[in-house]
mmCIF file of C-alpha atoms in Angstrom:
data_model
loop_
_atom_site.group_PDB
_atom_site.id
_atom_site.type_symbol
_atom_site.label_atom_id
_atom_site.label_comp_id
_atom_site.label_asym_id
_atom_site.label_seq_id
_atom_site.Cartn_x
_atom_site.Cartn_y
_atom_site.Cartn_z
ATOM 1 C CA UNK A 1 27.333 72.179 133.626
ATOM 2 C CA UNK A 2 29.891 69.736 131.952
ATOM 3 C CA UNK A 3 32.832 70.560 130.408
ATOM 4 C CA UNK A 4 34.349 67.793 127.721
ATOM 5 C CA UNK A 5 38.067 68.841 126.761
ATOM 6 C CA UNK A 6 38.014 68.440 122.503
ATOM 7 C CA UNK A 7 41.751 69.476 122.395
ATOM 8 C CA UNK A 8 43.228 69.570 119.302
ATOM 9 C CA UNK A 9 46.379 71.277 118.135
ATOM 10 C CA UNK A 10 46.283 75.429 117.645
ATOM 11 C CA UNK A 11 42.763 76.459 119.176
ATOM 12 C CA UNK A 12 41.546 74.981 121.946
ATOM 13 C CA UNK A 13 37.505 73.387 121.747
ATOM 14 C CA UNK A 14 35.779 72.316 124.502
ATOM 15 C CA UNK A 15 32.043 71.164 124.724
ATOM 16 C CA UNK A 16 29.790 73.051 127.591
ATOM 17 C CA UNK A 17 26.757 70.551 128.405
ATOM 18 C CA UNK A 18 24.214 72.225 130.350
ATOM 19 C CA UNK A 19 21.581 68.975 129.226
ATOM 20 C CA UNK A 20 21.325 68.397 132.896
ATOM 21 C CA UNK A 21 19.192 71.314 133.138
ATOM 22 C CA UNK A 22 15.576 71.004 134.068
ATOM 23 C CA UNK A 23 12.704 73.102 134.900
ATOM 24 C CA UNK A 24 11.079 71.898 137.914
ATOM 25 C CA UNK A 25 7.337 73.147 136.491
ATOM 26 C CA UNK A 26 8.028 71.240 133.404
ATOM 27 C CA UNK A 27 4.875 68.563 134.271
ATOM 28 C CA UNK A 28 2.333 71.211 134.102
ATOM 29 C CA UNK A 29 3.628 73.110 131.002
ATOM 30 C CA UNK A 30 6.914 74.497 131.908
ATOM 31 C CA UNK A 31 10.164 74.290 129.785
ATOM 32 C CA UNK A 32 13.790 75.779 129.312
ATOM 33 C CA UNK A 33 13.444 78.842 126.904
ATOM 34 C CA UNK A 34 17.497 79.330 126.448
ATOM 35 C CA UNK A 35 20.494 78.665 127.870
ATOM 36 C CA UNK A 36 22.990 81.417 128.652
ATOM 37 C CA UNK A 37 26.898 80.190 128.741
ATOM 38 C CA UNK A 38 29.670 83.010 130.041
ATOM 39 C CA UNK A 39 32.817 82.143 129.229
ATOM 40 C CA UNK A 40 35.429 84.490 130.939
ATOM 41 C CA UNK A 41 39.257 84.134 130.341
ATOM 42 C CA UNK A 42 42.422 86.479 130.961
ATOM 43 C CA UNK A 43 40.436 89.818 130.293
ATOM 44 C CA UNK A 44 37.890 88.656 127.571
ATOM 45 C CA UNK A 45 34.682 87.864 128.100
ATOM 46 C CA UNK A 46 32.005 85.996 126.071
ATOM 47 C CA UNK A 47 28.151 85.652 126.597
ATOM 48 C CA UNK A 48 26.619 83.164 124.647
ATOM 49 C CA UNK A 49 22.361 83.112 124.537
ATOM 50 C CA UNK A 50 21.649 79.746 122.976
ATOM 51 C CA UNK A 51 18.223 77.084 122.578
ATOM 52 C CA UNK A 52 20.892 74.588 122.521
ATOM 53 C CA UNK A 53 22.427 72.835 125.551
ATOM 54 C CA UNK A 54 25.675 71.441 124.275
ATOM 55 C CA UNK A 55 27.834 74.182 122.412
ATOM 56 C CA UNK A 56 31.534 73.924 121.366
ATOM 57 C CA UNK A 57 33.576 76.950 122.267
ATOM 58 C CA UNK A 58 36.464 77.928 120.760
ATOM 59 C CA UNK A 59 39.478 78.517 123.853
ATOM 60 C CA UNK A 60 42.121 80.315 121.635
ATOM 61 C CA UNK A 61 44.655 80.617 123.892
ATOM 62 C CA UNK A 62 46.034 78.668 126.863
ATOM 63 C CA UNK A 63 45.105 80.018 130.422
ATOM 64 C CA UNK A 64 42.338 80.100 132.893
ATOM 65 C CA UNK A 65 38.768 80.334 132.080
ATOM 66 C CA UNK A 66 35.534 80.426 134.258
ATOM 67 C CA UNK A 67 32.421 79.312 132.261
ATOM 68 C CA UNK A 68 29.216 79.899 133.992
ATOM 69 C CA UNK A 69 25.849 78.459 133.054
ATOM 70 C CA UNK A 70 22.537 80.137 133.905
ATOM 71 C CA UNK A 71 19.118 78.641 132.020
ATOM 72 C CA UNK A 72 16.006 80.459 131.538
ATOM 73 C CA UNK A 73 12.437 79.147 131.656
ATOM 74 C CA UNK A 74 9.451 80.234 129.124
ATOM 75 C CA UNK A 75 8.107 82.122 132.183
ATOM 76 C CA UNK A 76 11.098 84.026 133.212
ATOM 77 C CA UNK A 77 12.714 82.259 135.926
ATOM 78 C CA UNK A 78 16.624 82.511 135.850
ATOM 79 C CA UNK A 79 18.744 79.494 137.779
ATOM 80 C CA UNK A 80 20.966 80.042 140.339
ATOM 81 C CA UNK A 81 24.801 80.268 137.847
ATOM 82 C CA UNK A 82 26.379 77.328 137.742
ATOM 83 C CA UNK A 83 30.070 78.082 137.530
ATOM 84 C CA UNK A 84 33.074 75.797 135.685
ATOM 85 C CA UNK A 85 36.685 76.533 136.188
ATOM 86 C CA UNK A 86 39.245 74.860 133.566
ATOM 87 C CA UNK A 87 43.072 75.290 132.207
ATOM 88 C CA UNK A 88 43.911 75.083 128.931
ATOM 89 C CA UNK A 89 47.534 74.197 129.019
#
């Protein structure tokens, strides 16, 4: 999991990559079904279920977050979370 800081002024958008994601069974028919991005900050949380690897997410206030990444196979296997901690200042 990558996280690319898209500040701007106001809201705070980041990028979450989880492209480096692979399924080790891929070869023989195997593939990533969806990725699932939790993005936890001050006493909000935010679960995100997504075909896409690279979201933006919207930090809207400064603080510190922990965005975890977990990626799902088409036959059911979960990875191991990946966790991601970042200030927004």
């Amino acid at each position: 999991l990558s996280v690319a800081n898209t500040k701007v002024d106001g809201p705070y958008y980041v990028e979450l990559d989880g492209s480096m994601s692979s399924d080790p069974d891929e070869k023989i028919g195997g593939g990533i079904d969806f990725y699932k991005f939790i993005v936890k900050g001050g006493s909000t949380e935010e679960t995100i279920l997504t075909r896409f690897p690279r979201i933006p997410v919207n930090l809207r206030s400064p603080g510190g977050y922990e965005i975890t990444l977990e990626v799902y196979d088409n036959d059911g296997a979960k990875s191991a979370p990946v966790p991601v901690s970042i200030t927004v200042q």
